[in-house]
Rosetta silent file (secondary structure, phi, psi, omega in degrees, C-alpha in Angstrom):
SEQUENCE: XXXXXXXXXXXXXXXXXXXXXXXXXXXXXXXXXXXXXXXXXXXXXXXXXXXXXXXXXXXXXXXXXXXXXXXXXXXXXXXXXXXXXXXXXXXXXXXXXXXXXXXXXXXXXXXXXXXXXXXXXXXXXXXXXXXXXXXXXXXXXXXXXXXXXXXXXXXXXXXXXXXXXXXXXXXXXXXXXXXXXXXXXXXXXXXXXXXXXXXXXXXXXXXXXXXXXXXXXXX
SCORE:     score description
SCORE:     0.000 S_00000001
   1 L     0.000  -61.215  177.616   -7.072  116.926  123.043 S_00000001
   2 H   -35.251  -40.747 -169.774   -3.830  119.019  123.178 S_00000001
   3 H   -87.301  -39.196  174.875   -5.214  122.608  122.152 S_00000001
   4 H   -61.067  -41.924  164.031   -7.818  121.968  124.773 S_00000001
   5 H   -91.352   -7.217  165.185   -5.721  121.580  127.505 S_00000001
   6 H   -62.065  -40.336  168.175   -3.297  124.440  126.350 S_00000001
   7 H   -54.717  -51.457 -153.388   -6.541  126.576  126.317 S_00000001
   8 H   -68.261  -27.360 -157.846   -7.677  125.168  129.591 S_00000001
   9 H   -48.015  -64.754 -159.357   -3.516  125.805  130.748 S_00000001
  10 H   -74.264  -45.343  172.904   -3.900  129.627  130.069 S_00000001
  11 H   -76.071  -21.963  172.765   -7.701  130.326  131.291 S_00000001
  12 H   -75.067  -53.429 -157.906   -6.670  128.563  135.192 S_00000001
  13 H   -48.689  -59.358  166.407   -3.287  130.832  134.934 S_00000001
  14 H   -38.817  -60.844 -174.259   -5.673  134.212  133.972 S_00000001
  15 H   -86.828   -8.591 -173.274   -8.528  133.696  136.000 S_00000001
  16 H   -97.127  -27.208 -161.576   -7.104  132.343  138.961 S_00000001
  17 H   -77.718  -29.832  174.912   -4.252  134.954  139.393 S_00000001
  18 H   -73.261  -20.961  177.584   -7.156  137.776  138.544 S_00000001
  19 H  -113.485   17.116  179.134   -9.856  136.851  140.724 S_00000001
  20 H  -125.927  -28.102  168.825   -7.448  135.643  144.119 S_00000001
  21 L   116.551   -4.112  171.294   -4.834  138.720  143.293 S_00000001
  22 L   -82.344  151.009 -137.118   -1.664  136.504  142.382 S_00000001
  23 L   -87.019  107.500  171.459    0.900  137.658  140.382 S_00000001
  24 E   -50.964 -179.840  154.167    0.959  136.636  136.349 S_00000001
  25 L  -128.736  160.637  168.754    3.683  136.488  134.914 S_00000001
  26 L  -116.209 -156.556 -153.987    4.187  137.969  131.026 S_00000001
  27 E  -148.412  114.537  132.059    7.189  136.942  129.015 S_00000001
  28 E   -33.887  121.427  167.613   10.374  138.149  126.443 S_00000001
  29 E  -102.706  121.810  169.535   10.441  135.971  123.354 S_00000001
  30 E  -109.292  123.952  166.158   13.702  134.768  122.270 S_00000001
  31 L  -131.760 -179.097 -158.133   13.666  134.045  119.049 S_00000001
  32 E   -93.554 -179.039  153.798   16.409  132.702  116.645 S_00000001
  33 L   138.948  -28.861 -149.927   17.696  134.689  113.494 S_00000001
  34 L    96.732  -22.917  175.889   20.384  136.787  114.906 S_00000001
  35 L   -50.266 -179.248  166.232   18.267  139.806  116.011 S_00000001
  36 L   -92.441   65.152  175.347   18.547  141.552  119.487 S_00000001
  37 L   -71.566   -3.836 -175.591   15.765  140.026  121.267 S_00000001
  38 L  -109.174   -5.109  164.857   17.114  141.025  124.251 S_00000001
  39 L   -39.335  160.575  176.074   16.600  144.974  123.548 S_00000001
  40 L    30.142   65.405 -174.042   15.554  147.358  125.921 S_00000001
  41 L   -74.738   19.068  174.425   16.034  145.759  128.652 S_00000001
  42 L  -120.132   22.542 -159.798   14.407  147.804  131.150 S_00000001
  43 L   -74.305  -80.650  167.812   11.505  147.931  129.171 S_00000001
  44 L   -35.730  -42.331  160.125    9.255  145.381  130.608 S_00000001
  45 H  -100.335    2.509  132.191    9.603  146.078  134.183 S_00000001
  46 H   -50.348  -15.875  154.858    9.135  149.212  133.838 S_00000001
  47 H   -69.645  -63.229 -176.265    5.634  148.462  132.026 S_00000001
  48 H   -33.284  -95.328 -156.395    4.890  145.675  135.018 S_00000001
  49 H   -42.620  -24.141  153.119    5.179  148.405  137.773 S_00000001
  50 H  -104.014   29.320  172.147    3.176  150.892  136.196 S_00000001
  51 H  -106.146  -43.802  152.848    0.468  148.666  135.079 S_00000001
  52 H   -52.891  -22.952  154.783    0.631  147.485  138.650 S_00000001
  53 L   -46.231  -50.595  163.639   -0.119  150.985  139.681 S_00000001
  54 L  -104.205   -6.560 -174.994   -2.884  151.391  137.401 S_00000001
  55 L  -162.520  120.600 -124.761   -4.673  148.325  137.113 S_00000001
  56 L   -69.043  -22.641  179.173   -6.268  145.969  139.444 S_00000001
  57 L   -92.843  168.531 -169.905   -4.200  142.789  138.201 S_00000001
  58 L   -95.926  118.659  170.798   -1.053  141.918  139.751 S_00000001
  59 E  -126.467  123.033 -165.396    2.028  140.944  137.433 S_00000001
  60 L   -29.313  115.857 -168.408    5.042  139.389  138.488 S_00000001
  61 L   -60.717  -28.195 -138.725    7.596  142.668  138.526 S_00000001
  62 L  -111.230  144.586  166.464   10.497  140.429  136.845 S_00000001
  63 L   -80.339  157.835  166.362    9.532  138.984  132.881 S_00000001
  64 E   -89.960  167.936  170.653   10.270  135.645  131.619 S_00000001
  65 E  -147.060  133.647 -169.915   11.981  134.927  129.028 S_00000001
  66 E  -152.064  150.028 -156.419   10.929  132.274  126.862 S_00000001
  67 E   -88.884  152.375  173.908   11.457  130.464  123.195 S_00000001
  68 L   -44.588  -44.520  175.021    8.892  130.111  120.489 S_00000001
  69 L   -58.980  -39.935 -166.099    9.077  126.273  120.565 S_00000001
  70 L   -26.487  107.071 -174.774    8.521  126.133  124.376 S_00000001
  71 H   -83.922    5.929  172.264    5.755  124.377  125.940 S_00000001
  72 H   -67.154  -36.201  174.001    6.381  126.874  128.716 S_00000001
  73 H   -52.985   -5.407  176.326    4.833  129.719  126.397 S_00000001
  74 H  -101.955  -10.078  148.465    1.217  128.757  127.524 S_00000001
  75 L   -25.424  -66.322  162.680    2.469  129.837  131.080 S_00000001
  76 L   -61.624   84.208 -166.092    1.702  133.336  129.663 S_00000001
  77 L   -60.427  -17.346 -158.083   -1.088  135.267  128.335 S_00000001
  78 E  -131.449  144.435 -163.978    0.939  137.962  127.176 S_00000001
  79 E  -128.999  124.991  165.026    4.477  137.441  124.975 S_00000001
  80 E  -107.372  137.490  173.985    6.891  140.698  123.939 S_00000001
  81 E  -135.276  139.746 -176.962    9.210  140.537  120.876 S_00000001
  82 E  -149.896  171.510  174.390   11.397  143.472  120.223 S_00000001
  83 E   143.837 -161.966 -148.674   14.860  144.103  118.195 S_00000001
  84 L  -148.194   -8.742 -167.963   16.460  145.626  115.619 S_00000001
  85 L  -147.344 -151.020 -163.166   17.511  142.811  112.972 S_00000001
  86 L   -74.276  145.568  130.517   16.362  139.609  111.763 S_00000001
  87 L  -119.632  158.707 -179.067   13.862  137.249  113.105 S_00000001
  88 E  -136.666  103.116 -163.679   13.334  133.480  112.659 S_00000001
  89 L   -90.646  101.719  174.500   10.624  131.457  113.475 S_00000001
  90 L   -48.691 -161.355  165.055   11.474  127.262  112.410 S_00000001
  91 H   -95.736  -22.228  163.217    8.898  125.365  111.647 S_00000001
  92 H   -60.733  -30.176  136.496    8.224  123.830  114.896 S_00000001
  93 H   -24.804  -75.585  171.138    8.231  127.764  116.207 S_00000001
  94 H   -42.283  -74.685  171.329    5.389  128.156  114.079 S_00000001
  95 H   -25.191  -66.434 -177.206    3.308  125.512  114.568 S_00000001
  96 H   -65.653  -57.443  164.811    3.563  126.123  118.611 S_00000001
  97 H   -28.020  -49.489 -157.368    3.292  130.229  118.109 S_00000001
  98 H   -75.667  -62.780 -171.904    0.307  129.553  116.053 S_00000001
  99 H   -80.611   21.690  133.386   -1.361  127.191  118.719 S_00000001
 100 H   -74.868  -35.660 -174.743   -0.788  129.545  121.456 S_00000001
 101 H   -93.144  -15.311 -175.913   -2.227  132.579  119.782 S_00000001
 102 L   -86.068  -30.401 -138.382   -5.215  130.195  118.353 S_00000001
 103 L  -135.209   26.595  160.651   -5.902  128.935  122.033 S_00000001
 104 L   131.682  -26.498 -167.440   -5.877  132.136  124.135 S_00000001
 105 L   -97.128  176.400  179.943   -2.591  133.710  124.052 S_00000001
 106 E  -131.218  141.776  163.203   -0.961  136.962  122.599 S_00000001
 107 E  -125.304  149.110 -162.488    2.171  138.432  121.055 S_00000001
 108 E  -124.081  110.459 -176.801    2.939  141.393  120.896 S_00000001
 109 E  -128.840  105.780 -170.815    5.637  142.641  118.287 S_00000001
 110 E   -84.348   94.901 -167.265    7.518  145.864  118.722 S_00000001
 111 E   -78.429  133.775  172.345    9.931  147.099  116.093 S_00000001
 112 L   -52.505  -44.696 -155.805   12.879  148.486  117.292 S_00000001
 113 L   105.935  101.266  166.001   13.649  150.039  114.036 S_00000001
 114 L   137.867   -3.567  178.069   15.269  147.477  111.411 S_00000001
 115 L   -91.026  -25.182 -148.237   12.975  144.703  112.122 S_00000001
 116 H   -47.624  -51.398 -156.636    9.847  145.229  110.420 S_00000001
 117 H   -54.751  -44.862 -175.008   10.962  143.309  106.682 S_00000001
 118 H   -70.911  -17.605 -179.562   11.543  140.286  108.709 S_00000001
 119 H   -89.919  -42.561  169.901    8.788  140.473  111.348 S_00000001
 120 H   -57.020  -54.858 -170.319    5.973  141.101  108.501 S_00000001
 121 H   -48.949  -49.898 -165.251    8.148  137.973  106.703 S_00000001
 122 H   -88.853   -5.726  177.609    7.583  135.610  110.290 S_00000001
 123 H   -94.330  -37.294  163.656    3.998  136.859  110.649 S_00000001
 124 H   -49.663  -52.826  174.608    2.773  135.556  107.424 S_00000001
 125 H   -54.173  -41.201 -173.204    4.523  132.148  108.210 S_00000001
 126 H   -62.823  -44.797  172.095    2.475  132.405  111.197 S_00000001
 127 L  -133.508   91.898  176.750   -0.611  133.109  109.440 S_00000001
 128 L   -72.368  -22.752 -179.067   -0.288  132.421  105.745 S_00000001
 129 L  -105.479   17.661  154.361   -4.512  132.696  105.669 S_00000001
 130 L  -120.495 -177.379  153.705   -4.320  136.196  107.095 S_00000001
 131 L  -129.465  174.140 -164.563   -3.119  139.666  106.773 S_00000001
 132 L   -97.076  155.658 -174.989   -2.100  141.890  109.110 S_00000001
 133 L  -130.265  134.758 -154.445   -4.750  144.742  109.323 S_00000001
 134 L  -107.896  114.909 -176.391   -4.082  148.370  110.420 S_00000001
 135 L   -56.387  142.170 -165.471   -6.119  149.198  113.293 S_00000001
 136 L   -98.902  178.187  175.800   -8.276  152.022  112.409 S_00000001
 137 L   -44.173  143.141 -174.026   -8.659  155.313  115.081 S_00000001
 138 L    64.024   42.372 -176.304  -10.463  154.241  118.144 S_00000001
 139 L   -96.393  148.246 -169.437  -10.000  151.019  118.048 S_00000001
 140 L   -47.290  -11.721 -155.949  -10.889  149.338  121.352 S_00000001
 141 L   -94.962   -8.190  168.531   -7.197  148.157  122.508 S_00000001
 142 L   -62.636  -44.297 -155.243   -6.938  151.917  122.017 S_00000001
 143 L  -141.646   45.338  177.426   -9.560  153.187  124.597 S_00000001
 144 L  -102.688 -118.134 -165.849   -9.007  151.235  127.966 S_00000001
 145 L   -67.269  -13.830 -168.070   -7.722  152.807  131.246 S_00000001
 146 L  -134.936  119.192 -155.113   -5.965  155.775  128.995 S_00000001
 147 L   -96.235  122.782  161.026   -7.766  156.912  125.726 S_00000001
 148 L  -111.868  173.230  174.780   -5.968  157.417  122.746 S_00000001
 149 L   -91.561   11.668 -165.652   -7.298  158.260  119.249 S_00000001
 150 L   158.352 -175.066 -161.045   -4.555  155.741  117.937 S_00000001
 151 L   -83.443  163.195  178.557   -0.861  154.543  118.757 S_00000001
 152 L   -95.445  167.480 -166.247    1.144  157.178  119.896 S_00000001
 153 L  -110.533  115.171  164.799    4.603  158.143  117.628 S_00000001
 154 L   -96.018  -46.273  175.331    7.662  157.614  120.539 S_00000001
 155 L  -134.062  151.364 -171.284   10.531  157.848  118.308 S_00000001
 156 L   -62.050  -62.550 -178.195   11.058  159.495  114.672 S_00000001
 157 L    63.868 -142.464  167.622   13.188  156.662  112.918 S_00000001
 158 L   -37.353   -4.919 -160.871   11.894  157.169  109.526 S_00000001
 159 L    31.554   30.370  161.841    9.596  159.953  110.240 S_00000001
 160 L   -77.884  165.762  147.699    6.649  157.980  108.957 S_00000001
 161 L   -34.017  122.923  170.479    3.703  157.498  110.946 S_00000001
 162 L   -45.191  139.396  169.982    2.944  155.170  114.118 S_00000001
 163 E  -152.502  158.396 -165.879    0.826  152.557  113.105 S_00000001
 164 E  -126.718  101.407  175.412   -0.572  149.493  114.940 S_00000001
 165 E   -92.256  175.920  175.539   -1.356  146.284  112.647 S_00000001
 166 E  -157.105  153.981  145.101   -3.006  143.145  113.897 S_00000001
 167 E  -136.603  123.927 -155.300   -3.944  140.054  113.673 S_00000001
 168 E  -102.744  165.297  168.521   -7.487  138.788  114.921 S_00000001
 169 E  -129.196  119.681 -166.287   -9.056  135.461  115.639 S_00000001
 170 L    30.666   42.813  168.660  -12.861  135.059  116.389 S_00000001
 171 L   113.380  -12.517 -157.448  -13.343  138.743  117.161 S_00000001
 172 E  -106.409  130.810  165.499   -9.866  138.852  119.173 S_00000001
 173 E   -88.024  128.757 -174.118   -6.666  140.206  118.346 S_00000001
 174 E  -107.883  -27.809 -166.274   -4.398  137.422  119.193 S_00000001
 175 E  -129.902  149.882  171.630   -1.037  139.411  117.456 S_00000001
 176 E  -120.935  129.595 -178.831   -0.226  143.019  117.685 S_00000001
 177 E  -121.914  142.676  168.531    2.763  144.367  115.356 S_00000001
 178 E  -122.010  159.312 -164.250    3.204  147.895  116.550 S_00000001
 179 E  -145.822  107.938 -175.547    5.293  150.014  113.632 S_00000001
 180 L    87.471    3.438 -169.797    7.103  153.315  113.583 S_00000001
 181 L  -113.760  -46.413 -163.240    6.017  154.243  117.154 S_00000001
 182 L    70.987   72.183  147.961    9.136  152.407  119.313 S_00000001
 183 L   -79.101   -9.012  174.099    7.070  151.774  122.822 S_00000001
 184 H   -69.651  -32.870 -165.257   10.028  149.585  124.262 S_00000001
 185 H   -79.084  -20.878 -172.205   12.388  152.952  124.315 S_00000001
 186 H   -46.201  -42.861 -144.441    9.078  154.552  125.494 S_00000001
 187 H   -99.196    9.616 -160.777    9.157  152.625  128.438 S_00000001
 188 L   -89.595  164.874 -172.155   12.829  151.713  129.254 S_00000001
 189 L   -24.211  152.643  162.858   14.668  154.211  132.001 S_00000001
 190 L   -57.098  -39.377 -148.450   14.572  157.938  131.163 S_00000001
 191 L  -109.842   18.103  173.647   18.738  158.403  130.822 S_00000001
 192 L   -78.419  -51.355 -160.204   18.700  155.007  128.238 S_00000001
 193 L  -118.910   -8.403 -176.133   17.003  157.493  125.786 S_00000001
 194 L    55.144   14.848 -179.266   16.701  160.856  127.190 S_00000001
 195 L   -79.027  133.251 -151.823   13.123  160.913  126.269 S_00000001
 196 L   -69.340  143.990 -159.516   11.176  163.712  127.837 S_00000001
 197 H   -53.711  -25.826 -162.779    9.199  162.728  130.668 S_00000001
 198 H   -99.382  -16.940  160.823    5.835  163.103  129.090 S_00000001
 199 H   -41.268  -67.388  179.509    7.279  160.925  125.964 S_00000001
 200 H   -57.638  -29.174 -166.446    7.609  158.467  128.273 S_00000001
 201 H   -99.352    8.626 -173.825    4.493  158.542  129.855 S_00000001
 202 H   -82.300  -65.861  173.824    2.654  158.569  126.490 S_00000001
 203 H   -36.944  -53.412  176.794    4.505  155.174  125.899 S_00000001
 204 H   -59.566  -44.810 -163.025    3.714  153.833  129.372 S_00000001
 205 H   -89.957  -21.644 -165.719    0.024  154.300  129.388 S_00000001
 206 H   -69.766  -55.771  174.120   -0.062  152.799  125.907 S_00000001
 207 H   -82.581  -14.418 -178.840    1.322  149.892  126.882 S_00000001
 208 H   -72.280  -24.179 -177.062   -0.714  149.543  130.164 S_00000001
 209 H   -76.032  -55.981 -159.752   -3.706  149.749  127.641 S_00000001
 210 H   -63.925  -44.811 -168.441   -2.155  147.000  125.474 S_00000001
 211 H   -80.295  -56.266  179.114   -1.900  144.628  128.770 S_00000001
 212 H   -59.517  -36.731  169.652   -5.675  145.710  130.002 S_00000001
 213 H   -51.021  -56.135  163.476   -6.803  144.741  126.616 S_00000001
 214 H   -39.336  -72.942  178.890   -4.948  141.414  126.899 S_00000001
 215 H   -55.627  -15.890 -168.608   -6.229  140.802  130.309 S_00000001
 216 H  -117.529  -11.483  164.289  -10.012  141.572  129.858 S_00000001
 217 H  -117.045    9.638 -162.395  -10.285  139.381  126.362 S_00000001
 218 L   -66.337  145.176  175.186   -8.099  136.708  126.940 S_00000001
 219 L    35.816    0.000    0.000  -10.201  133.103  126.391 S_00000001
């Protein structure tokens, strides 16, 4: 019964907002473990502004902050997590997050360098029955408002290729893990990282694609 209630909550929030032009809210995940969940403070506000200029959905200009074990997580169709270090989910976090994802939610984890081994460990805790799958070129998530072949490279880090991995459920991506791309740094104010404008624009366009994919396929 609770799973149905959570499904209906997300369904009503998303569809009422899209139908009547009300603001959706998206959120940043405040996780435990000591990693800087609060990294890139200007990234989501900038991405929201860009999406509101290019998508029909209206997104509230300020993202919320939500903890993985909170029932409030079901108020947000899209949750973003980033950072440079350890991320840790308790058993209660895992139970709540998994229920959220299997009932219409979406989690985007963007490795801001140094997060990778911890993120993969916690994703395995969330979905011990599934494996992260590398998304192929021209996957639908890359082919939204702004077509890409694959995830764009924003920061070099270790010089490895940018990659996008996913956990899917019933044919829908429920968890997206972006690695060696650092989209969030590209979304930040230009003076923070001094990225060229064309690089920032690639990051914002890809972020817009992700949100469009979520809003069109949720529930």
